[in-house]
Amino acid sequence: MSDPVLGMVMLSSFIVIVLLGFPVAFTLMAMGLAFGYVSLGERVFDLLVQRTYSVMANDVLISVPLFIFMGYVIERSNILDRLFHALQLASRNLPGALAIATLMTCALFATATGIVGAVVTLMGLLAYPAMLRAGYDRGLASGITCAGGCLGIMIPPSIMFILYGATAGESVARLYAAAFLPGAMLAGMYMVYTFIFALVNPKAAPRLPAHMAAGSLPELIWALLTSFVPLAVLIAAVLGAIILGLATPSEAAAMGSLGSVLLAIAYRAFSLEKLKESVFLTARTSAMVCWLFVGAYIFTSVFGWLGGHHVVEALFVEQLDLSPVGFLVLTQAIIFLLGWPLEWSEIVLIFVPIFLPLLKTFEIDPIFFGVMVGLNLQTSFLTPPVAMAAYYLKGVAPPEVRIQEIFRGCLPFVGIVILCMATLYVFPEVALWLPEYLYATPPLPAGQDPSAIPEGGFQLPDIQPVLPPLN
């Protein structure tokens, strides 16, 4: 069996073994070592050590545990119920006010945490019962809670873009700048759909009852000042520092972690027990991410050594003869289908690197491709059979709510995600304008010959010091 064929057998075997329920990270390492030993011999163990060290020494990944810690501390700061109540009062005169308040709360809270399971679970305990008591359709309420809770994957500061940036070798700041407008557009499309649905079918999304909409203007202003404003300032400071280049993602994440602790203290929700829980959960999640990275690095390295990338390139470039648009559509369709049985982290770390070498061939910007992947991964949480957001909600929903009703409610929002992706295909400037504006290369001075600058910049041997003549 030739090496390229062995690489494709390796990829197929991994998918089958994961579907059988084996742990992904250790399956990746085992598959990489087993198939690598066949081709490389004992040198594959050197590869294991080198890849493990490279992951642990990667500066970009330092921000992952810090952002996770920030999210867990905010989750335990009792700000969510205050925020939901304030936004509920602010949108009380709109059709489907409770649903729109839920989506706004999800968008802001998901931005602060980035942990889909936590947001869906908390909103399932807080907003979902409130919508059911107000007479909302179960499917609509379920779809809103699940789709809104998944926005943390797309809206910066997202952990997914940190992992993609480390995998693709792209700037996290540029990825955040590119994802900001598409993420806001997706959240806005969710709200527009909810608003129209409430207008067309008011029985499925009735207006707020009088006792839930009661509150004067000073009460509304005070509610926003004590819930929305502090969290928005914290998020804007962290995200602004990264996008504007004032701090690296790791530095901004560290300041965000400190800010989340201060926020918890200000809300009198800080305790050593909650701090201990947040640290423990952060360590567990970070360890999972690191081992997944190690496994993915070993797997993709062996896959590349065996020539698997050349097989994929020959399929896409020579046999299918795809155009750039055709390549984008096909790769996103594959990622969409992979989202049914696999989670987003597995897709980003294992399958996206297979497509990355082809981006240069098709002249596709890796930043734009990353934003498209981020949008596409929303569907991995919403499409059965592995619709994790639906199962998170089912775990806290009332017993009479069936999983089929939750799946039914999620499907329209999957359609909205696909519509948002199509919009981005037609208008890629939505993603590319902000990073180009913020990080555009300044023009050369008048009279400067561009050819005088070597490709890749000047190197030390190119710069000769000018010394005064010796007397």
Short mmCIF file of C-alpha atoms in Angstrom, two decimals:
data_model
loop_
_atom_site.label_atom_id
_atom_site.label_comp_id
_atom_site.label_asym_id
_atom_site.label_seq_id
_atom_site.Cartn_x
_atom_site.Cartn_y
_atom_site.Cartn_z
CA MET A 1 0.00 0.00 0.00
CA SER A 2 1.47 3.38 -1.03
CA ASP A 3 1.87 6.20 1.45
CA PRO A 4 -0.92 8.42 -0.01
CA VAL A 5 -3.38 5.54 0.11
CA LEU A 6 -2.24 4.81 3.67
CA GLY A 7 -2.96 8.46 4.53
CA MET A 8 -6.52 8.23 3.23
CA VAL A 9 -7.03 4.96 5.14
CA MET A 10 -5.78 6.77 8.24
CA LEU A 11 -8.31 9.60 7.78
CA SER A 12 -11.20 7.21 7.14
CA SER A 13 -10.27 5.04 10.14
CA PHE A 14 -10.21 8.08 12.41
CA ILE A 15 -13.76 9.08 11.44
CA VAL A 16 -15.05 5.55 12.07
CA ILE A 17 -13.30 5.22 15.45
CA VAL A 18 -14.56 8.63 16.65
CA LEU A 19 -18.12 7.71 15.69
CA LEU A 20 -17.75 4.61 17.89
CA GLY A 21 -17.31 6.94 20.87
CA PHE A 22 -13.58 6.87 21.60
CA PRO A 23 -11.96 10.05 23.04
CA VAL A 24 -10.93 12.29 20.15
CA ALA A 25 -7.59 13.62 21.45
CA PHE A 26 -6.15 10.22 22.34
CA THR A 27 -7.58 8.65 19.19
CA LEU A 28 -5.71 11.26 17.14
CA MET A 29 -2.44 10.52 18.94
CA ALA A 30 -2.89 6.76 18.65
CA MET A 31 -3.73 6.94 14.94
CA GLY A 32 -0.84 9.30 14.23
CA LEU A 33 1.66 7.13 16.11
CA ALA A 34 0.39 3.86 14.63
CA PHE A 35 0.35 4.97 10.99
CA GLY A 36 3.47 7.07 11.48
CA TYR A 37 5.37 4.08 12.83
CA VAL A 38 4.57 2.16 9.66
CA SER A 39 6.14 4.89 7.48
CA LEU A 40 8.63 6.67 9.76
CA GLY A 41 9.61 3.96 12.20
CA GLU A 42 10.86 5.08 15.62
CA ARG A 43 11.26 8.68 14.40
CA VAL A 44 7.53 9.14 14.95
CA PHE A 45 8.21 9.26 18.70
CA ASP A 46 10.56 12.21 18.14
CA LEU A 47 7.70 13.84 16.27
CA LEU A 48 5.44 13.27 19.30
CA VAL A 49 7.88 15.04 21.61
CA GLN A 50 8.48 17.93 19.20
CA ARG A 51 4.81 18.54 18.52
CA THR A 52 3.91 18.37 22.21
CA TYR A 53 6.61 20.91 23.05
CA SER A 54 5.56 23.21 20.20
CA VAL A 55 1.98 23.27 21.51
CA MET A 56 3.03 23.98 25.08
CA ALA A 57 5.41 26.74 23.89
CA ASN A 58 2.86 28.43 21.61
CA ASP A 59 2.37 31.99 22.89
CA VAL A 60 -0.99 32.39 21.13
CA LEU A 61 -2.54 29.56 23.16
CA ILE A 62 -1.79 31.33 26.46
CA SER A 63 -4.94 33.40 25.91
CA VAL A 64 -7.16 30.28 25.78
CA PRO A 65 -7.18 29.46 29.54
CA LEU A 66 -7.38 33.17 30.39
CA PHE A 67 -10.47 33.72 28.26
CA ILE A 68 -12.02 30.51 29.60
CA PHE A 69 -11.38 31.68 33.17
CA MET A 70 -12.90 35.08 32.36
CA GLY A 71 -16.02 33.35 31.06
CA TYR A 72 -16.46 31.07 34.07
CA VAL A 73 -16.02 33.95 36.54
CA ILE A 74 -18.58 36.10 34.70
CA GLU A 75 -20.93 33.13 34.56
CA ARG A 76 -20.83 32.98 38.37
CA SER A 77 -21.13 36.74 38.97
CA ASN A 78 -24.96 36.76 38.91
CA ILE A 79 -25.00 39.33 36.12
CA LEU A 80 -27.09 37.32 33.68
CA ASP A 81 -30.44 37.75 35.45
CA ARG A 82 -29.81 41.50 35.85
CA LEU A 83 -28.86 41.83 32.19
CA PHE A 84 -31.88 39.86 30.97
CA HIS A 85 -34.26 41.93 33.09
CA ALA A 86 -32.76 45.22 31.84
CA LEU A 87 -32.93 44.23 28.16
CA GLN A 88 -36.44 42.88 28.68
CA LEU A 89 -37.54 46.30 29.92
CA ALA A 90 -35.70 48.04 27.07
CA SER A 91 -37.48 45.98 24.38
CA ARG A 92 -40.90 45.74 26.05
CA ASN A 93 -42.73 47.68 23.33
CA LEU A 94 -41.52 45.46 20.48
CA PRO A 95 -43.37 42.42 19.12
CA GLY A 96 -41.67 39.32 20.51
CA ALA A 97 -39.95 41.47 23.13
CA LEU A 98 -39.04 38.56 25.37
CA ALA A 99 -37.44 36.67 22.47
CA ILE A 100 -35.51 39.72 21.29
CA ALA A 101 -34.31 40.39 24.85
CA THR A 102 -33.17 36.77 25.03
CA LEU A 103 -31.18 37.10 21.80
CA MET A 104 -29.58 40.37 22.91
CA THR A 105 -28.66 38.84 26.26
CA CYS A 106 -27.24 35.76 24.56
CA ALA A 107 -25.17 37.86 22.14
CA LEU A 108 -23.64 40.00 24.89
CA PHE A 109 -23.18 37.18 27.38
CA ALA A 110 -21.79 34.80 24.74
CA THR A 111 -19.27 37.47 23.84
CA ALA A 112 -18.13 37.63 27.44
CA THR A 113 -17.93 33.87 27.99
CA GLY A 114 -17.50 32.16 24.62
CA ILE A 115 -18.60 28.89 26.28
CA VAL A 116 -21.64 27.63 24.37
CA GLY A 117 -22.74 25.05 26.91
CA ALA A 118 -22.70 27.57 29.75
CA VAL A 119 -24.70 30.21 27.86
CA VAL A 120 -27.34 27.78 26.58
CA THR A 121 -27.71 26.19 30.01
CA LEU A 122 -28.01 29.49 31.88
CA MET A 123 -30.45 30.95 29.37
CA GLY A 124 -32.36 27.68 29.48
CA LEU A 125 -32.80 28.20 33.21
CA LEU A 126 -33.57 31.91 33.05
CA ALA A 127 -35.14 33.02 29.74
CA TYR A 128 -36.57 29.76 28.41
CA PRO A 129 -39.07 29.21 31.27
CA ALA A 130 -40.03 32.90 31.08
CA MET A 131 -40.89 32.54 27.38
CA LEU A 132 -42.90 29.37 28.01
CA ARG A 133 -44.85 31.06 30.83
CA ALA A 134 -45.58 34.00 28.50
CA GLY A 135 -47.18 31.60 25.99
CA TYR A 136 -44.39 31.32 23.42
CA ASP A 137 -44.32 28.44 20.96
CA ARG A 138 -41.96 25.76 22.32
CA GLY A 139 -40.12 25.40 19.04
CA LEU A 140 -39.52 29.14 18.67
CA ALA A 141 -38.38 29.52 22.29
CA SER A 142 -36.06 26.53 21.90
CA GLY A 143 -34.52 27.78 18.66
CA ILE A 144 -33.93 31.26 20.09
CA THR A 145 -32.22 29.90 23.20
CA CYS A 146 -30.02 27.45 21.29
CA ALA A 147 -29.08 29.76 18.40
CA GLY A 148 -28.42 32.73 20.67
CA GLY A 149 -26.24 30.64 22.96
CA CYS A 150 -24.05 29.54 20.02
CA LEU A 151 -23.09 33.10 19.05
CA GLY A 152 -20.01 32.91 21.28
CA ILE A 153 -18.34 30.74 18.61
CA MET A 154 -18.58 33.58 16.10
CA ILE A 155 -18.54 36.88 17.99
CA PRO A 156 -15.09 37.94 19.29
CA PRO A 157 -13.31 37.35 21.55
CA SER A 158 -13.98 33.78 20.40
CA ILE A 159 -11.77 30.87 21.42
CA MET A 160 -12.45 29.27 18.05
CA PHE A 161 -10.58 32.04 16.23
CA ILE A 162 -7.62 31.66 18.60
CA LEU A 163 -7.38 27.98 17.66
CA TYR A 164 -7.87 28.75 13.96
CA GLY A 165 -5.22 31.47 14.09
CA ALA A 166 -2.74 29.11 15.76
CA THR A 167 -3.51 26.39 13.21
CA ALA A 168 -3.42 28.62 10.12
CA GLY A 169 -0.62 30.91 11.29
CA GLU A 170 -2.86 33.98 11.03
CA SER A 171 -3.14 37.01 13.31
CA VAL A 172 -5.83 36.62 15.96
CA ALA A 173 -6.37 40.40 15.93
CA ARG A 174 -7.11 40.33 12.19
CA LEU A 175 -9.46 37.39 12.65
CA TYR A 176 -11.34 39.23 15.41
CA ALA A 177 -11.62 42.35 13.26
CA ALA A 178 -12.89 40.27 10.33
CA ALA A 179 -15.43 38.38 12.45
CA PHE A 180 -16.89 41.40 14.24
CA LEU A 181 -19.26 42.64 11.52
CA PRO A 182 -20.38 39.16 10.30
CA GLY A 183 -21.06 38.14 13.91
CA ALA A 184 -23.14 41.26 14.50
CA MET A 185 -24.90 40.64 11.17
CA LEU A 186 -25.84 37.09 12.19
CA ALA A 187 -27.20 38.23 15.55
CA GLY A 188 -29.13 40.98 13.77
CA MET A 189 -30.61 38.49 11.30
CA TYR A 190 -31.78 36.33 14.22
CA MET A 191 -33.54 39.35 15.73
CA VAL A 192 -35.11 40.42 12.42
CA TYR A 193 -36.47 36.90 11.88
CA THR A 194 -37.90 36.86 15.42
CA PHE A 195 -39.45 40.29 14.97
CA ILE A 196 -41.11 39.30 11.66
CA PHE A 197 -42.25 35.96 13.10
CA ALA A 198 -43.88 37.77 16.04
CA LEU A 199 -45.65 40.17 13.67
CA VAL A 200 -46.97 37.41 11.42
CA ASN A 201 -47.85 34.97 14.20
CA PRO A 202 -48.47 36.95 17.41
CA LYS A 203 -49.98 33.90 19.16
CA ALA A 204 -46.64 32.10 18.96
CA ALA A 205 -44.76 35.11 20.36
CA PRO A 206 -47.18 37.20 22.44
CA ARG A 207 -46.34 40.57 23.88
CA LEU A 208 -45.05 40.87 27.41
CA PRO A 209 -47.60 40.53 30.20
CA ALA A 210 -48.22 43.72 32.14
CA HIS A 211 -46.41 42.54 35.27
CA MET A 212 -43.25 41.70 33.27
CA ALA A 213 -43.25 45.00 31.34
CA ALA A 214 -43.81 47.21 34.37
CA GLY A 215 -41.10 49.74 35.11
CA SER A 216 -40.50 53.45 34.83
CA LEU A 217 -37.84 55.16 32.72
CA PRO A 218 -35.52 55.81 35.70
CA GLU A 219 -35.80 52.14 36.64
CA LEU A 220 -34.86 51.16 33.10
CA ILE A 221 -31.86 53.50 33.03
CA TRP A 222 -30.66 52.23 36.41
CA ALA A 223 -31.09 48.60 35.32
CA LEU A 224 -29.00 49.23 32.20
CA LEU A 225 -26.32 51.14 34.12
CA THR A 226 -25.92 48.33 36.65
CA SER A 227 -25.95 45.38 34.24
CA PHE A 228 -25.47 46.20 30.56
CA VAL A 229 -22.92 49.00 30.86
CA PRO A 230 -20.32 47.24 33.10
CA LEU A 231 -20.29 44.09 30.98
CA ALA A 232 -20.23 46.07 27.72
CA VAL A 233 -17.31 48.18 28.97
CA LEU A 234 -15.36 45.05 29.96
CA ILE A 235 -15.96 43.40 26.56
CA ALA A 236 -15.18 46.61 24.64
CA ALA A 237 -11.94 47.10 26.58
CA VAL A 238 -10.75 43.55 25.95
CA LEU A 239 -11.81 43.40 22.31
CA GLY A 240 -10.76 46.98 21.55
CA ALA A 241 -7.29 46.43 23.01
CA ILE A 242 -6.80 43.42 20.71
CA ILE A 243 -8.23 44.88 17.50
CA LEU A 244 -6.55 48.28 17.90
CA GLY A 245 -3.21 46.64 18.63
CA LEU A 246 -2.90 48.05 22.15
CA ALA A 247 -2.33 44.59 23.62
CA THR A 248 -1.74 41.04 22.48
CA PRO A 249 -4.63 38.56 22.87
CA SER A 250 -2.87 37.05 25.91
CA GLU A 251 -2.40 40.44 27.58
CA ALA A 252 -6.00 41.47 26.86
CA ALA A 253 -7.27 38.12 28.15
CA ALA A 254 -5.29 38.59 31.36
CA MET A 255 -6.81 42.03 31.90
CA GLY A 256 -10.24 40.63 31.07
CA SER A 257 -9.77 37.92 33.70
CA LEU A 258 -8.87 40.55 36.27
CA GLY A 259 -11.84 42.66 35.19
CA SER A 260 -14.20 39.70 35.56
CA VAL A 261 -13.00 39.12 39.13
CA LEU A 262 -13.49 42.81 39.95
CA LEU A 263 -16.95 42.66 38.37
CA ALA A 264 -17.86 39.66 40.51
CA ILE A 265 -16.64 41.53 43.62
CA ALA A 266 -18.69 44.60 42.64
CA TYR A 267 -21.82 42.44 42.33
CA ARG A 268 -21.03 40.81 45.69
CA ALA A 269 -20.92 37.43 43.98
CA PHE A 270 -17.26 36.65 44.63
CA SER A 271 -16.21 33.87 46.98
CA LEU A 272 -13.26 31.53 47.33
CA GLU A 273 -15.53 28.59 46.55
CA LYS A 274 -16.65 30.14 43.24
CA LEU A 275 -13.06 31.06 42.43
CA LYS A 276 -12.01 27.48 43.10
CA GLU A 277 -14.77 26.17 40.81
CA SER A 278 -13.75 28.57 38.02
CA VAL A 279 -10.07 27.59 38.28
CA PHE A 280 -10.93 23.88 38.25
CA LEU A 281 -13.21 24.18 35.23
CA THR A 282 -10.63 26.33 33.43
CA ALA A 283 -7.90 23.77 34.05
CA ARG A 284 -10.09 20.92 32.83
CA THR A 285 -11.17 22.72 29.65
CA SER A 286 -7.65 24.00 28.89
CA ALA A 287 -6.18 20.52 29.33
CA MET A 288 -8.74 19.16 26.87
CA VAL A 289 -7.84 21.86 24.33
CA CYS A 290 -4.09 21.29 24.73
CA TRP A 291 -4.28 17.52 24.32
CA LEU A 292 -6.60 17.97 21.35
CA PHE A 293 -4.03 20.31 19.82
CA VAL A 294 -1.21 17.80 20.44
CA GLY A 295 -3.21 14.99 18.88
CA ALA A 296 -4.25 17.11 15.89
CA TYR A 297 -0.66 18.25 15.26
CA ILE A 298 0.64 14.66 15.28
CA PHE A 299 -2.23 13.42 13.11
CA THR A 300 -1.93 16.17 10.48
CA SER A 301 1.89 15.91 10.44
CA VAL A 302 1.77 12.19 9.73
CA PHE A 303 -1.08 12.69 7.25
CA GLY A 304 1.02 15.26 5.39
CA TRP A 305 4.12 13.05 5.49
CA LEU A 306 2.14 10.19 3.96
CA GLY A 307 1.06 12.47 1.12
CA GLY A 308 -2.60 12.78 2.10
CA HIS A 309 -2.59 16.52 1.32
CA HIS A 310 -1.43 15.77 -2.24
CA VAL A 311 -4.35 13.38 -2.71
CA VAL A 312 -6.79 16.06 -1.53
CA GLU A 313 -5.12 18.68 -3.74
CA ALA A 314 -5.26 16.39 -6.78
CA LEU A 315 -8.94 15.74 -6.11
CA PHE A 316 -9.91 19.40 -5.76
CA VAL A 317 -7.60 20.95 -8.37
CA GLU A 318 -7.10 18.34 -11.10
CA GLN A 319 -10.07 15.99 -11.03
CA LEU A 320 -12.88 18.33 -10.00
CA ASP A 321 -11.30 21.40 -11.68
CA LEU A 322 -13.05 23.75 -9.24
CA SER A 323 -13.22 27.51 -9.44
CA PRO A 324 -12.50 29.51 -6.25
CA VAL A 325 -16.23 29.88 -5.60
CA GLY A 326 -16.77 26.18 -6.23
CA PHE A 327 -13.95 25.33 -3.83
CA LEU A 328 -15.48 27.54 -1.12
CA VAL A 329 -18.93 26.05 -1.58
CA LEU A 330 -17.66 22.46 -1.55
CA THR A 331 -15.40 22.90 1.49
CA GLN A 332 -18.14 24.63 3.46
CA ALA A 333 -20.58 21.86 2.49
CA ILE A 334 -18.09 19.28 3.79
CA ILE A 335 -17.65 21.20 7.06
CA PHE A 336 -21.44 21.50 7.37
CA LEU A 337 -21.81 17.71 7.01
CA LEU A 338 -18.94 17.07 9.43
CA GLY A 339 -20.78 19.22 11.97
CA TRP A 340 -23.46 16.52 12.29
CA PRO A 341 -21.26 13.87 13.96
CA LEU A 342 -18.30 16.00 15.16
CA GLU A 343 -17.79 19.02 17.44
CA TRP A 344 -16.36 22.32 16.27
CA SER A 345 -12.94 21.88 17.92
CA GLU A 346 -12.36 18.59 16.07
CA ILE A 347 -13.32 20.18 12.75
CA VAL A 348 -11.04 23.22 13.25
CA LEU A 349 -8.00 21.25 14.39
CA ILE A 350 -8.27 18.17 12.16
CA PHE A 351 -10.14 18.86 8.93
CA VAL A 352 -9.61 22.59 8.36
CA PRO A 353 -5.79 22.11 8.15
CA ILE A 354 -6.40 19.72 5.24
CA PHE A 355 -7.97 22.59 3.26
CA LEU A 356 -5.55 25.34 4.33
CA PRO A 357 -2.74 24.46 1.85
CA LEU A 358 -5.24 24.78 -1.00
CA LEU A 359 -6.22 28.37 -0.20
CA LYS A 360 -3.16 29.78 -1.94
CA THR A 361 -3.89 27.67 -5.04
CA PHE A 362 -7.42 29.10 -5.28
CA GLU A 363 -6.29 32.61 -4.19
CA ILE A 364 -8.62 32.70 -1.18
CA ASP A 365 -7.81 34.89 1.81
CA PRO A 366 -7.26 32.68 4.90
CA ILE A 367 -8.90 35.37 7.05
CA PHE A 368 -12.06 35.26 4.95
CA PHE A 369 -12.01 31.45 4.96
CA GLY A 370 -11.73 31.48 8.76
CA VAL A 371 -14.78 33.72 9.11
CA MET A 372 -16.75 31.42 6.81
CA VAL A 373 -15.72 28.44 8.93
CA GLY A 374 -16.79 30.30 12.08
CA LEU A 375 -20.23 30.95 10.60
CA ASN A 376 -20.52 27.38 9.40
CA LEU A 377 -19.66 25.96 12.82
CA GLN A 378 -22.81 27.57 14.24
CA THR A 379 -24.68 24.77 12.50
CA SER A 380 -22.65 22.04 14.24
CA PHE A 381 -24.43 22.95 17.48
CA LEU A 382 -27.89 23.14 15.90
CA THR A 383 -28.14 20.19 13.48
CA PRO A 384 -28.99 16.69 14.71
CA PRO A 385 -27.90 14.05 15.56
CA VAL A 386 -25.07 15.74 17.53
CA ALA A 387 -26.82 19.09 18.11
CA MET A 388 -25.08 19.81 21.40
CA ALA A 389 -26.98 23.05 22.04
CA ALA A 390 -30.26 21.15 21.82
CA TYR A 391 -29.06 18.56 24.33
CA TYR A 392 -27.79 21.30 26.68
CA LEU A 393 -31.25 22.87 26.59
CA LYS A 394 -33.03 19.54 26.98
CA GLY A 395 -31.04 18.93 30.15
CA VAL A 396 -32.56 21.96 31.89
CA ALA A 397 -35.92 22.25 30.06
CA PRO A 398 -39.22 21.18 31.66
CA PRO A 399 -39.94 17.44 31.24
CA GLU A 400 -42.85 18.03 28.86
CA VAL A 401 -40.53 19.65 26.26
CA ARG A 402 -39.45 16.95 23.80
CA ILE A 403 -36.11 16.88 22.01
CA GLN A 404 -37.97 16.78 18.67
CA GLU A 405 -39.55 20.17 19.47
CA ILE A 406 -36.12 21.62 20.22
CA PHE A 407 -34.73 20.25 16.93
CA ARG A 408 -37.73 21.71 15.07
CA GLY A 409 -37.11 25.12 16.58
CA CYS A 410 -33.39 25.07 15.67
CA LEU A 411 -33.89 24.35 11.95
CA PRO A 412 -35.04 27.89 10.90
CA PHE A 413 -31.92 29.32 12.55
CA VAL A 414 -29.75 26.86 10.62
CA GLY A 415 -31.35 28.33 7.49
CA ILE A 416 -30.51 31.85 8.72
CA VAL A 417 -26.86 30.84 9.19
CA ILE A 418 -26.75 29.53 5.62
CA LEU A 419 -28.36 32.77 4.38
CA CYS A 420 -25.73 34.77 6.28
CA MET A 421 -22.97 32.69 4.66
CA ALA A 422 -24.47 33.29 1.22
CA THR A 423 -24.56 37.03 1.94
CA LEU A 424 -20.90 36.91 2.89
CA TYR A 425 -20.10 35.05 -0.34
CA VAL A 426 -21.72 37.84 -2.36
CA PHE A 427 -20.31 40.68 -0.21
CA PRO A 428 -16.94 39.53 1.19
CA GLU A 429 -16.18 43.14 2.12
CA VAL A 430 -18.39 42.66 5.19
CA ALA A 431 -15.58 40.54 6.63
CA LEU A 432 -12.54 42.06 4.93
CA TRP A 433 -13.23 45.79 5.20
CA LEU A 434 -12.46 46.27 8.90
CA PRO A 435 -9.11 44.39 8.99
CA GLU A 436 -8.02 46.11 5.77
CA TYR A 437 -8.97 49.50 7.25
CA LEU A 438 -7.25 48.89 10.58
CA TYR A 439 -4.15 47.08 9.35
CA ALA A 440 -3.61 48.56 5.89
CA THR A 441 0.05 48.89 4.89
CA PRO A 442 0.97 52.62 4.86
CA PRO A 443 1.93 54.02 1.44
CA LEU A 444 5.60 54.47 0.59
CA PRO A 445 7.07 57.98 0.80
CA ALA A 446 7.04 60.02 -2.40
CA GLY A 447 9.84 58.95 -4.71
CA GLN A 448 10.46 55.66 -2.92
CA ASP A 449 11.12 52.77 -5.29
CA PRO A 450 9.13 49.71 -4.12
CA SER A 451 11.64 47.41 -5.82
CA ALA A 452 14.32 48.66 -3.44
CA ILE A 453 12.63 46.82 -0.55
CA PRO A 454 13.45 43.10 -0.57
CA GLU A 455 10.55 40.67 -0.32
CA GLY A 456 10.04 39.81 3.35
CA GLY A 457 11.69 43.03 4.54
CA PHE A 458 15.31 43.95 5.16
CA GLN A 459 17.63 41.46 6.80
CA LEU A 460 20.65 42.39 8.92
CA PRO A 461 23.20 41.53 6.18
CA ASP A 462 21.37 43.91 3.81
CA ILE A 463 21.90 46.91 6.11
CA GLN A 464 25.48 48.19 5.99
CA PRO A 465 26.51 50.75 8.61
CA VAL A 466 27.79 54.06 7.33
CA LEU A 467 31.13 54.75 9.01
CA PRO A 468 33.11 58.01 8.89
CA PRO A 469 36.30 57.83 6.82
CA LEU A 470 39.53 57.14 8.71
CA ASN A 471 42.03 59.99 8.85
#
